Tab-separated table of C-alpha atoms in Angstrom:
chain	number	residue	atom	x	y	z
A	1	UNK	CA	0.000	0.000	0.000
A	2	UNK	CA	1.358	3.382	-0.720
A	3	UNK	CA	2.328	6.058	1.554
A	4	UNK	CA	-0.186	9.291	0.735
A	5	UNK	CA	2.182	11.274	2.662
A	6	UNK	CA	4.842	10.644	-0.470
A	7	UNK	CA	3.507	11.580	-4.026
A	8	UNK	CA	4.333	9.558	-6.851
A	9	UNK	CA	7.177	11.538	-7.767
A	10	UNK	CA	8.673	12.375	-4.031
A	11	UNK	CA	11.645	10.003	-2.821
A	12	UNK	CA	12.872	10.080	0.220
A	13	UNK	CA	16.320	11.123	1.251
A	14	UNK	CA	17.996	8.094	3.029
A	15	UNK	CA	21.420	10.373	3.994
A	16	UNK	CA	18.750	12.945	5.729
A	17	UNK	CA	17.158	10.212	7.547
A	18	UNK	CA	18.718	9.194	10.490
A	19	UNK	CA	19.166	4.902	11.510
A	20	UNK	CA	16.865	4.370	14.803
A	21	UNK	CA	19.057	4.088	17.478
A	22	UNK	CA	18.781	1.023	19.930
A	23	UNK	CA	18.546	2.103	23.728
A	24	UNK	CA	19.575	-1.521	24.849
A	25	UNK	CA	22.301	-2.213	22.069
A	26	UNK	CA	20.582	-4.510	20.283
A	27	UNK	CA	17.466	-4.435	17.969
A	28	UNK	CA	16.706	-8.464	19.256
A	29	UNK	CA	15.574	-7.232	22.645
A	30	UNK	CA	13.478	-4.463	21.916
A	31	UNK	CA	10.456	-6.256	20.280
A	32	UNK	CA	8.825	-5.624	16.999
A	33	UNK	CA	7.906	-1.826	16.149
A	34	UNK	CA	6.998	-0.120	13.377
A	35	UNK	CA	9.192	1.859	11.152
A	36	UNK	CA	8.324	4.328	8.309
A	37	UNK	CA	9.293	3.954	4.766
A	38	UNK	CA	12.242	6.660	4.900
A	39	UNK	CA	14.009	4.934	7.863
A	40	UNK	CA	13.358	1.410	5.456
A	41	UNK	CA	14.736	3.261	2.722
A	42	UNK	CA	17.568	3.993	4.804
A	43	UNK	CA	18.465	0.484	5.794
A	44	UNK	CA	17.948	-0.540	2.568
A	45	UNK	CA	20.676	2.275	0.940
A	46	UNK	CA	22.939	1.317	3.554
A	47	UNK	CA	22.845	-2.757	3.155
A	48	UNK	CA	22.807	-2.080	-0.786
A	49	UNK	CA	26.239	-0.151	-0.279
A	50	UNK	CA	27.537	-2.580	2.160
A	51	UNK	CA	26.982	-5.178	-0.321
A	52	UNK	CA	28.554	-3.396	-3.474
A	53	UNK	CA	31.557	-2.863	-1.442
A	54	UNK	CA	31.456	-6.745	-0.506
A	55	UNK	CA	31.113	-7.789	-3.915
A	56	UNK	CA	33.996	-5.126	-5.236
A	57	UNK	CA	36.222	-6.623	-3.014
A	58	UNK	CA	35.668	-10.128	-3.606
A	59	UNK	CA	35.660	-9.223	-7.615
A	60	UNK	CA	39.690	-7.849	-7.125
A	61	UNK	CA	40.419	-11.121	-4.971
A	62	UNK	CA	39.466	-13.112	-7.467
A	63	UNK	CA	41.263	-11.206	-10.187
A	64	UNK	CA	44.147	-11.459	-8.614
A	65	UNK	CA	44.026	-15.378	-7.794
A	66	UNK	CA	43.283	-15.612	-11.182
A	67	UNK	CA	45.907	-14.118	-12.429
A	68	UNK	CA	48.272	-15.969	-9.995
A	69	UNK	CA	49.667	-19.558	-12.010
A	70	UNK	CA	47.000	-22.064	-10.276
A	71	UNK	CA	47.818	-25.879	-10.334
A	72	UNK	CA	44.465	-27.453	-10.910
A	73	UNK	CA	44.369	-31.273	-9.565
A	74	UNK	CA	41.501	-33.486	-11.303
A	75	UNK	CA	40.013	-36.863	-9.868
A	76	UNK	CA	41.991	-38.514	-12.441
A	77	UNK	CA	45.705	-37.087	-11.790
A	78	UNK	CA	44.122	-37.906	-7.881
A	79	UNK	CA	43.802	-41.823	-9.059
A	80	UNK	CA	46.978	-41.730	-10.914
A	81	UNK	CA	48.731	-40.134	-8.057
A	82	UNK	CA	47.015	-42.902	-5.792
A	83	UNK	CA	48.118	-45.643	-7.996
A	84	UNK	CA	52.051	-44.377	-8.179
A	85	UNK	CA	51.466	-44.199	-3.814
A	86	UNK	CA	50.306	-47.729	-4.077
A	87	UNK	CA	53.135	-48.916	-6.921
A	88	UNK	CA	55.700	-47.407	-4.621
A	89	UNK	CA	54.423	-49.372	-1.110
A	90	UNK	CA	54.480	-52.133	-3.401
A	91	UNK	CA	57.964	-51.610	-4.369
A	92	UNK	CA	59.098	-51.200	-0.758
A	93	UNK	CA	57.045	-54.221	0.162
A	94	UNK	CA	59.517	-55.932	-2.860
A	95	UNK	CA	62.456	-54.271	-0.823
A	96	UNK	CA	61.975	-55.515	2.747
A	97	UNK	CA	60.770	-59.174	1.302
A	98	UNK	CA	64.075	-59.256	-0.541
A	99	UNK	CA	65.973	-57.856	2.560
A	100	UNK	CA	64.054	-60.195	5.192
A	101	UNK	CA	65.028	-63.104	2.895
A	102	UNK	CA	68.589	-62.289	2.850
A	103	UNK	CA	68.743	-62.470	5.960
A	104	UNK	CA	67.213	-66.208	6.401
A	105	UNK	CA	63.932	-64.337	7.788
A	106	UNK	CA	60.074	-65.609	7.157
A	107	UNK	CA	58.819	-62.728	5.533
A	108	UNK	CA	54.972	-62.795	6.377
A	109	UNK	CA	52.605	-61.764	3.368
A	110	UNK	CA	50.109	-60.597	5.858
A	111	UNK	CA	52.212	-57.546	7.459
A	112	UNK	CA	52.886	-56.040	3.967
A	113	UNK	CA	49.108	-56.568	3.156
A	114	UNK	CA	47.994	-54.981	6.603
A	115	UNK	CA	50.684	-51.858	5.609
A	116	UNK	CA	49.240	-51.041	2.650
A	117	UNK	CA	45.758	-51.032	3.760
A	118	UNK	CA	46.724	-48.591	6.363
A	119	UNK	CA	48.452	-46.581	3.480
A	120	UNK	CA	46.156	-46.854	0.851
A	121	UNK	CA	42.572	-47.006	2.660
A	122	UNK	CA	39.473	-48.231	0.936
A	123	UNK	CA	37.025	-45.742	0.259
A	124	UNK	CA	33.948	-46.862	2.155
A	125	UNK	CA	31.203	-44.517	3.430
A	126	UNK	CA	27.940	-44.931	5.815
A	127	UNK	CA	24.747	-44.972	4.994
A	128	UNK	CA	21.125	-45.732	6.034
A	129	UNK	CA	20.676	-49.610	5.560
A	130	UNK	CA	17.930	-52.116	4.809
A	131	UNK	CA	19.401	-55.031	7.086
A	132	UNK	CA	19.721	-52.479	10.538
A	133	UNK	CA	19.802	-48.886	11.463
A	134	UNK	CA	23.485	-48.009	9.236
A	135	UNK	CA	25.166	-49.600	6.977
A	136	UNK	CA	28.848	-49.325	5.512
A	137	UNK	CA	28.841	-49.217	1.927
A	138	UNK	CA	32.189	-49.413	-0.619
A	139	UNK	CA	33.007	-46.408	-2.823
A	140	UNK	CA	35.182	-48.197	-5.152
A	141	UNK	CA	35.516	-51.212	-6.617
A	142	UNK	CA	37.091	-54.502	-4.668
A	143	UNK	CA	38.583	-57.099	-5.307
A	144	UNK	CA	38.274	-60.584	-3.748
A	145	UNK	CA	41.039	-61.510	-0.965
A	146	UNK	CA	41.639	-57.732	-0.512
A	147	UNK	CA	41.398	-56.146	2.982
A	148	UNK	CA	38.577	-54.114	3.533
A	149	UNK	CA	38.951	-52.652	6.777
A	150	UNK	CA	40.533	-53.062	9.742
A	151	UNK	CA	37.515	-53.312	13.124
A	152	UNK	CA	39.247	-50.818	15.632
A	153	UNK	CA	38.263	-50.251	18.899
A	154	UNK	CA	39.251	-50.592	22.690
A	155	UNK	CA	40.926	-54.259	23.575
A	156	UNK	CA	39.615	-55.021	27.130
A	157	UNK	CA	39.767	-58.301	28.763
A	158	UNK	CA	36.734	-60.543	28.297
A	159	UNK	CA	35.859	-60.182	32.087
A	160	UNK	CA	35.610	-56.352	31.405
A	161	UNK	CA	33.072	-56.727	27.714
A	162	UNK	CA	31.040	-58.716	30.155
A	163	UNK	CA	30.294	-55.966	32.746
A	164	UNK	CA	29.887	-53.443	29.796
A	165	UNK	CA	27.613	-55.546	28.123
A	166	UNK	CA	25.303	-55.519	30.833
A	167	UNK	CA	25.810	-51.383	31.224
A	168	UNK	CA	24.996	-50.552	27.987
A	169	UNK	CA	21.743	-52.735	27.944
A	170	UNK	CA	20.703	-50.644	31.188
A	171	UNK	CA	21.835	-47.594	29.530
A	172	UNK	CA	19.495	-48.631	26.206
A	173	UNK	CA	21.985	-49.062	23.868
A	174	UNK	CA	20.784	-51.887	22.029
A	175	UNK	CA	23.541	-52.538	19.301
A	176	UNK	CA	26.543	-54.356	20.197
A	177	UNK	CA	30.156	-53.337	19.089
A	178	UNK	CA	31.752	-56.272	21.150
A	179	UNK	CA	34.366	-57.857	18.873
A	180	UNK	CA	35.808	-61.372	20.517
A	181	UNK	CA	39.468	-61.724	19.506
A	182	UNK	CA	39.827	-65.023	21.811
A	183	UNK	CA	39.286	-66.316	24.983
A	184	UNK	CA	40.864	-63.102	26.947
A	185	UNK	CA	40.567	-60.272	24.721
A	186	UNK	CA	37.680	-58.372	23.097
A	187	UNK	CA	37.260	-55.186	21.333
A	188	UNK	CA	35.087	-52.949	22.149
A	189	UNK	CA	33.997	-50.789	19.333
A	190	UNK	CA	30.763	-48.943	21.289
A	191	UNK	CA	32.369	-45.251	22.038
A	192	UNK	CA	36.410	-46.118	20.812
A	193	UNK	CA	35.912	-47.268	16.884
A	194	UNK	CA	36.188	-46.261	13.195
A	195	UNK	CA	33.215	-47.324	10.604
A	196	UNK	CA	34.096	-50.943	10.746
A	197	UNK	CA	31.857	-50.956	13.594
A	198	UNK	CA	28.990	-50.091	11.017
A	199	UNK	CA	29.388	-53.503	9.030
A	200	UNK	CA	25.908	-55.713	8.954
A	201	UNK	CA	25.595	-59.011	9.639
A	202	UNK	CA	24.616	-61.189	6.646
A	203	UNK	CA	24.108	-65.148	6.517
A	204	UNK	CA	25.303	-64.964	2.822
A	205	UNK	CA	27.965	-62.202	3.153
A	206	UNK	CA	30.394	-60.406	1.027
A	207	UNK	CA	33.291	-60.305	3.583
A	208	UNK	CA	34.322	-62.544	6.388
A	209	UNK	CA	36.395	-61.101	9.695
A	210	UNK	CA	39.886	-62.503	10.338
A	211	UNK	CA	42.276	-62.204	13.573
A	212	UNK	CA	45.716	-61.905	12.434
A	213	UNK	CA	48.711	-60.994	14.143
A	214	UNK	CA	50.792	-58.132	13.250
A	215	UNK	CA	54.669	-57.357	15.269
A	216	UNK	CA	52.856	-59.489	18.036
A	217	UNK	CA	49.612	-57.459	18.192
A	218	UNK	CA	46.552	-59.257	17.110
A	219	UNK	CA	44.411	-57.512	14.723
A	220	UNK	CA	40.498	-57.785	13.404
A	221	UNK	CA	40.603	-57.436	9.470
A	222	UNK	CA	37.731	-57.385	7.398
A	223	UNK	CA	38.386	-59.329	3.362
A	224	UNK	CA	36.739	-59.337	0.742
A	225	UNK	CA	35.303	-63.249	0.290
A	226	UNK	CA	34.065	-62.168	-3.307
A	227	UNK	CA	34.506	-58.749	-5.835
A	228	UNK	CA	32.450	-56.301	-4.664
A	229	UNK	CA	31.226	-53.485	-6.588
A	230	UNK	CA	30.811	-49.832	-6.092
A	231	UNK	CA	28.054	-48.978	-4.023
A	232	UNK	CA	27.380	-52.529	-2.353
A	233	UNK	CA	26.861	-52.809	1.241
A	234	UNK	CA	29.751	-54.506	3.169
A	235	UNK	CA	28.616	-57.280	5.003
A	236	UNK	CA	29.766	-60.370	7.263
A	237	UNK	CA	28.256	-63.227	9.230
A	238	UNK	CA	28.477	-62.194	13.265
A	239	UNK	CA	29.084	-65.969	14.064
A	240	UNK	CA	27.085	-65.310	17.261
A	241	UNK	CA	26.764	-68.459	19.245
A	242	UNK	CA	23.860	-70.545	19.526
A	243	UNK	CA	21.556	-69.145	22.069
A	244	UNK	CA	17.239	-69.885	23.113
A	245	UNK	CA	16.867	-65.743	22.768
A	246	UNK	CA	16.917	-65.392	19.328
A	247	UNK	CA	17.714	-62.227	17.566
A	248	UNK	CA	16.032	-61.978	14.086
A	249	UNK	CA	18.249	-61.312	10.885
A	250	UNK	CA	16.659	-59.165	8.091
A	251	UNK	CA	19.545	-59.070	6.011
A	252	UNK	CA	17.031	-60.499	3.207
A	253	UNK	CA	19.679	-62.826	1.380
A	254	UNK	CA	18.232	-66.581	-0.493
A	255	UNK	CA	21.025	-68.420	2.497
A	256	UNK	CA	19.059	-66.196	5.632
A	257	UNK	CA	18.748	-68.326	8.398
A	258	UNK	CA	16.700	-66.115	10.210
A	259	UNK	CA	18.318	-65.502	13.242
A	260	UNK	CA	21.735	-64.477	13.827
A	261	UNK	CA	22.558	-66.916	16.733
């Protein structure tokens, strides 16, 4: 609606008009009030100019990194960079087996396997899943026998996952992140873990978990039992023992038992 103080051919001066001023410092806490159309043409002449100065400036910064030489990276020169990373681990992998065997030493396949998957790391992300709550699903293409992921977490004595099994039930947390390495150790993925926590179980799975030892340290790895293709869900069979509470499996595979114990 127009103003019939202003005629049609009256504007109003925004440098005559002076910016309210707020009493308490800010306009938040003095409720709504009205304001006439010279003090809105004010604000609006002085956010208009603040914004041509902001765009001035941010047009001669990027005039000038243009003009700087810029070395532009592409996902391919990334993959071809990734592949010369992997080529040389594999050539220092060639190195130490040579080296090892020199020396009348059992050079374990497994240790040079475990180094490069902590060098070159699978691209795997999470995701909502159809099995349970989230899912971890591969970016990239892999290959049978390769390792997928290592299952990190805290390695507490068996004694110890028992108690904390019991807490977190009380506390409602009804997933379970309890890894059994043997008969003493566990590892306990629940608050201390990386996504390989996220994994589904599956009776007809993609991946199977193995404990392998690395400089004396046992280690959960994830492999790849078959190729698996980008965007596939990573999955392996919990083993769970054989227990009268049964827990239902949904992972919706022709080999589902059912249950996962």
């Amino acid at each position: 609606v127009q103003n019939p103080s202003l005629s049609s051919t009256q504007e109003p001066d925004a440098e005559q008009t002076p910016l309210r001023t707020h009493v308490t410092g800010s306009a938040r806490t003095e409720g709504f009030y009205k304001i006439t159309h010279a003090e809105k043409a004010a604000y609006v002449t002085q956010y208009q100019s603040r914004t041509t100065n902001a765009e001035a400036t941010a047009a001669q910064e990027l005039l000038l990194e243009e003009s700087k030489p810029q070395h532009i990276t592409s996902s391919r020169s990334n993959r071809a960079n990734a592949r010369r990373r992997a080529q040389g681990l594999e050539e220092i992998n060639q190195v130490q087996r040579a080296v090892a065997l020199s020396k009348g030493e059992a050079a374990s396949e497994l240790t040079f396997k475990f180094n490069q998957l902590q060098t070159r790391k699978k691209h795997l992300r999470f995701a909502r899943s159809p099995i349970h709550d989230w899912g971890l699903y591969a970016m990239e293409r892999i290959s049978r026998g390769e390792m997928v992921i290592e299952y990190v977490g805290e390695v507490i004595r068996a004694q110890v996952a028992e108690k904390r099994e019991k807490a977190y039930e009380r506390q409602g947390i009804g997933s379970s992140y309890l890894f059994r390495i043997d008969e003493d150790l566990v590892v306990d993925a629940t608050k201390k873990g990386n996504l390989g926590r996220l994994i589904n179980h599956s009776c007809d799975p993609n991946c199977t978990a193995k404990i392998i030892t690395i400089s004396g340290e046992k280690k959960i790895v994830i492999y790849a039992k078959q190729d698996i293709e980008l965007g596939d869900e990573i999955t392996y069979d919990y083993h769970f023992p054989f227990e009268q509470d049964k827990i239902p499996c949904l992972c919706g595979s022709a080999k589902c038992r059912g249950f996962l114990n």
